[in-house]
Every structure is written in C-alpha cells, then in structure tokens.
Coordinates of N, CA and C in Angstrom, one line a residue:
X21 N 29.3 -12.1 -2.4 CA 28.5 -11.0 -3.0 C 27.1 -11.2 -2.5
X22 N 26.1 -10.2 -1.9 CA 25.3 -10.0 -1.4 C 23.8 -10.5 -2.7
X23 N 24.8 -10.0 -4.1 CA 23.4 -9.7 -5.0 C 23.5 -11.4 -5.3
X24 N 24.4 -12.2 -4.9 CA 24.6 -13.8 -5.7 C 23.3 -14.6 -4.7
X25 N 23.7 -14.1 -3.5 CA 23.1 -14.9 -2.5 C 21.1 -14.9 -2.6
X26 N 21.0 -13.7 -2.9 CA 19.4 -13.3 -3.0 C 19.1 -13.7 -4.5
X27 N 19.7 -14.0 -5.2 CA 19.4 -14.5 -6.6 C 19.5 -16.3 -6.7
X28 N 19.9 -16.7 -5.5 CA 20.4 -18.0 -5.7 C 18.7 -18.4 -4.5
X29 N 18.1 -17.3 -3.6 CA 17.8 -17.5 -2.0 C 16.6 -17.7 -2.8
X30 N 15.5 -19.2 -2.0 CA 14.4 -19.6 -2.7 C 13.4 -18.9 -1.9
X31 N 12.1 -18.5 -2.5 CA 11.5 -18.1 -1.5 C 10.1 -18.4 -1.7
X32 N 9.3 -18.7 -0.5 CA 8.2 -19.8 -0.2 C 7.4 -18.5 -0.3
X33 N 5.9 -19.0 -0.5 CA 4.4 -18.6 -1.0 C 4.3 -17.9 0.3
X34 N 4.7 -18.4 1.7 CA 4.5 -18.0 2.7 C 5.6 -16.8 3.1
X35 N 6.1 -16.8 3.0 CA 7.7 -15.4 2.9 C 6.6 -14.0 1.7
X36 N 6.5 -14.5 0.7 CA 5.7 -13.6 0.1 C 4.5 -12.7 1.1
X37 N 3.5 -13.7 1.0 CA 2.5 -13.3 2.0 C 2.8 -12.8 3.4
X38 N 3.6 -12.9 3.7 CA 4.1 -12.3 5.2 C 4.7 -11.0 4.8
X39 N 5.5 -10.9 4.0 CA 5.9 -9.5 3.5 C 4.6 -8.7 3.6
X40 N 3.7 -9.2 2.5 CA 2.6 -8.4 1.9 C 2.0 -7.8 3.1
X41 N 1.6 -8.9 3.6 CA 0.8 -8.6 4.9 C 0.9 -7.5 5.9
X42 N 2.8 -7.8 6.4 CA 3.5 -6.7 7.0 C 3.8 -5.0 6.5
X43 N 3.9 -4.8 5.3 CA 4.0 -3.9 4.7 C 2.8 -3.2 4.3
X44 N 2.4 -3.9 3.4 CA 0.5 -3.7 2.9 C 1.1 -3.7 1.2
X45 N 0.1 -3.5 0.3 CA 0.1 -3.4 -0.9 C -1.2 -3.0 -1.1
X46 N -1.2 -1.8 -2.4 CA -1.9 -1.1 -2.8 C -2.4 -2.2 -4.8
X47 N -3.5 -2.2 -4.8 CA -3.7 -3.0 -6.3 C -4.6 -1.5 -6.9
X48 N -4.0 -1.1 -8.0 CA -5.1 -0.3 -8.4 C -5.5 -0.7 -9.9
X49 N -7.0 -0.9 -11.0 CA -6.4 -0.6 -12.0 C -8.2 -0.4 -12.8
X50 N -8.0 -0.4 -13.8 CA -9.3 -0.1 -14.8 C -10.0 -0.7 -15.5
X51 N -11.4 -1.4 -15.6 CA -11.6 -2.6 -16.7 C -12.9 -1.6 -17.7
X52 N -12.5 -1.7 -18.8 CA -13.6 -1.4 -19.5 C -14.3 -2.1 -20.6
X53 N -15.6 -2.1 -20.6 CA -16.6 -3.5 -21.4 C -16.9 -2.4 -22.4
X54 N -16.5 -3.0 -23.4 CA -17.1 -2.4 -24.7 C -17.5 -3.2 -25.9
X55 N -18.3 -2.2 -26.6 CA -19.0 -3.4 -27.8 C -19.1 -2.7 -29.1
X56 N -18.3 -2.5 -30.0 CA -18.2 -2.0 -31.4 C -18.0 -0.4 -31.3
X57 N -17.1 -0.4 -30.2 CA -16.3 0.8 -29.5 C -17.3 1.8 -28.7
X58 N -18.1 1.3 -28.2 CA -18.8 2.4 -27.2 C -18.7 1.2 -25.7
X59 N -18.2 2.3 -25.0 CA -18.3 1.8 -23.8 C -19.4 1.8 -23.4
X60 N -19.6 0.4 -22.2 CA -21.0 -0.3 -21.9 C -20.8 0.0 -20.6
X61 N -19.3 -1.1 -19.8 CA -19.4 -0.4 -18.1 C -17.7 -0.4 -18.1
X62 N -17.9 0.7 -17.0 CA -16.5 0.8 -16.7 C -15.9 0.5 -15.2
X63 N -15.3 0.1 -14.9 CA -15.1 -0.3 -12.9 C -13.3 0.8 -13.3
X64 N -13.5 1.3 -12.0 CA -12.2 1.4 -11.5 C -12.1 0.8 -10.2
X65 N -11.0 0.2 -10.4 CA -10.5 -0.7 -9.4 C -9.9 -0.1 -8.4
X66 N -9.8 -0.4 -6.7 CA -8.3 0.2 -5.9 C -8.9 -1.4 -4.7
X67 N -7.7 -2.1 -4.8 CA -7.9 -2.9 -3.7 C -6.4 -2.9 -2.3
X68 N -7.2 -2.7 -1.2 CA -5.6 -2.5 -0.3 C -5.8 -3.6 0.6
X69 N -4.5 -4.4 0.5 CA -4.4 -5.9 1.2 C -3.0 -5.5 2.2
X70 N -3.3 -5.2 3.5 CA -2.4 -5.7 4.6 C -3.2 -6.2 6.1
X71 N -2.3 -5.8 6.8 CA -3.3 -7.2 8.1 C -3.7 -6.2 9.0
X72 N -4.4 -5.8 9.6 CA -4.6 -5.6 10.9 C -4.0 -4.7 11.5
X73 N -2.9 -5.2 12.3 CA -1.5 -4.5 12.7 C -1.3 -3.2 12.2
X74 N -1.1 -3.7 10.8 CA -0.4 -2.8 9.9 C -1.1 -1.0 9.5
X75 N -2.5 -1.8 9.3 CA -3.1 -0.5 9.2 C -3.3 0.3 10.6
X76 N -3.6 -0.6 12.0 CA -3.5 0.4 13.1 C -2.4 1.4 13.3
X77 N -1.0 0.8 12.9 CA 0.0 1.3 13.2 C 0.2 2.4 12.4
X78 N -0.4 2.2 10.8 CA -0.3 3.5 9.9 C -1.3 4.9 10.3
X79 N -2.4 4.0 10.7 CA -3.2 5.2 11.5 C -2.6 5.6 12.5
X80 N -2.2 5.6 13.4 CA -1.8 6.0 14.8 C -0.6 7.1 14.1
X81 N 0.4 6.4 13.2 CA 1.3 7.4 12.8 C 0.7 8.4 12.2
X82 N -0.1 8.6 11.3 CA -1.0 9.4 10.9 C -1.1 10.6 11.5
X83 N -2.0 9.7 12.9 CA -2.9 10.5 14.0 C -1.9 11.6 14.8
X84 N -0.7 10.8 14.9 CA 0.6 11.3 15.4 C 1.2 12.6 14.5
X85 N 0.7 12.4 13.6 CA 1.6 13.5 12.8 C 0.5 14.9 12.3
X86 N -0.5 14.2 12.0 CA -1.4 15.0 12.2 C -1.6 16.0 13.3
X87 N -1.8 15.8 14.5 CA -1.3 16.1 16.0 C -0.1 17.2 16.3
X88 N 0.7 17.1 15.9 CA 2.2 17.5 15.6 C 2.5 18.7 15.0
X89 N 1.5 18.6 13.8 CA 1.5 19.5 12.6 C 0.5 20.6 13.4
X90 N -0.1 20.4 13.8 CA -1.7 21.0 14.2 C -1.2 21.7 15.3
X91 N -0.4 21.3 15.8 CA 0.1 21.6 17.5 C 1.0 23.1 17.1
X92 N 2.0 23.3 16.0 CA 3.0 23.8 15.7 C 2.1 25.5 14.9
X93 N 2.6 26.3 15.5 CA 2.3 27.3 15.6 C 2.1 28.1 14.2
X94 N 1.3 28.1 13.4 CA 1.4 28.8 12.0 C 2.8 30.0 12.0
X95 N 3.3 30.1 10.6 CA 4.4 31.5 10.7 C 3.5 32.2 9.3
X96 N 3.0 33.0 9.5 CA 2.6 33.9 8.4 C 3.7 35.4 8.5
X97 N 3.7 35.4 6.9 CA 4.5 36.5 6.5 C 4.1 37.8 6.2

C-alpha cells in the first residue's frame, strides 16, 4: 500500500526545505495590538519564501502567457 509506506517514510528538515524552496510558499496573516479594545496597530502580513529559480521560472511562464493571450485576436459579439 502506497498510503503505509509515506506514513511509515521519515522525513529530514532538509527534504522539507527543498520542497519549500522548489515550489515556493505563500505565509499570509494579521496581528492586531489592542488595549481595553481599541485598536492601537495593526500589520497585515504576506510573506513569499521560494528560491531564485523558482520565481524566474514563474515569471517567464507568466510573461509566456501573458504574450499568448495578447497575441490572440479579440472575438467581439
């Protein structure tokens, strides 16, 4: 069984981070400081962690589709 094997498969700090890296990961979220319920400060958060690579390659696909889209002849009705 496939689901035994990845339940049983150990996986290192570095296997994590390599994923992350390869893929990318988005962190978003909201902290608010308050003090006898009035808000004091507020941060919204968005942090994007991948490597290098990853984001050229997302831009270029991007740029590529962008390109494509733009290229393709409007059809109005």
């Amino acid at each position: 069984m496939p689901q035994d094997t990845l339940k049983n498969r150990e996986v290192s700090l570095l296997d994590v981070l390599d994923s992350v890296l390869d893929k990318g990961v988005v962190l978003q979220g909201d902290v608010t400081i308050s003090i006898a319920g009035i808000d004091l400060v507020y941060l919204d958060l968005r942090v994007l962690i991948a490597s290098v690579e990853t984001l050229r390659q997302s831009e270029l696909k991007t740029q590529k589709e962008f390109v494509s889209n733009s290229s393709e002849p409007s059809q109005v009705e």
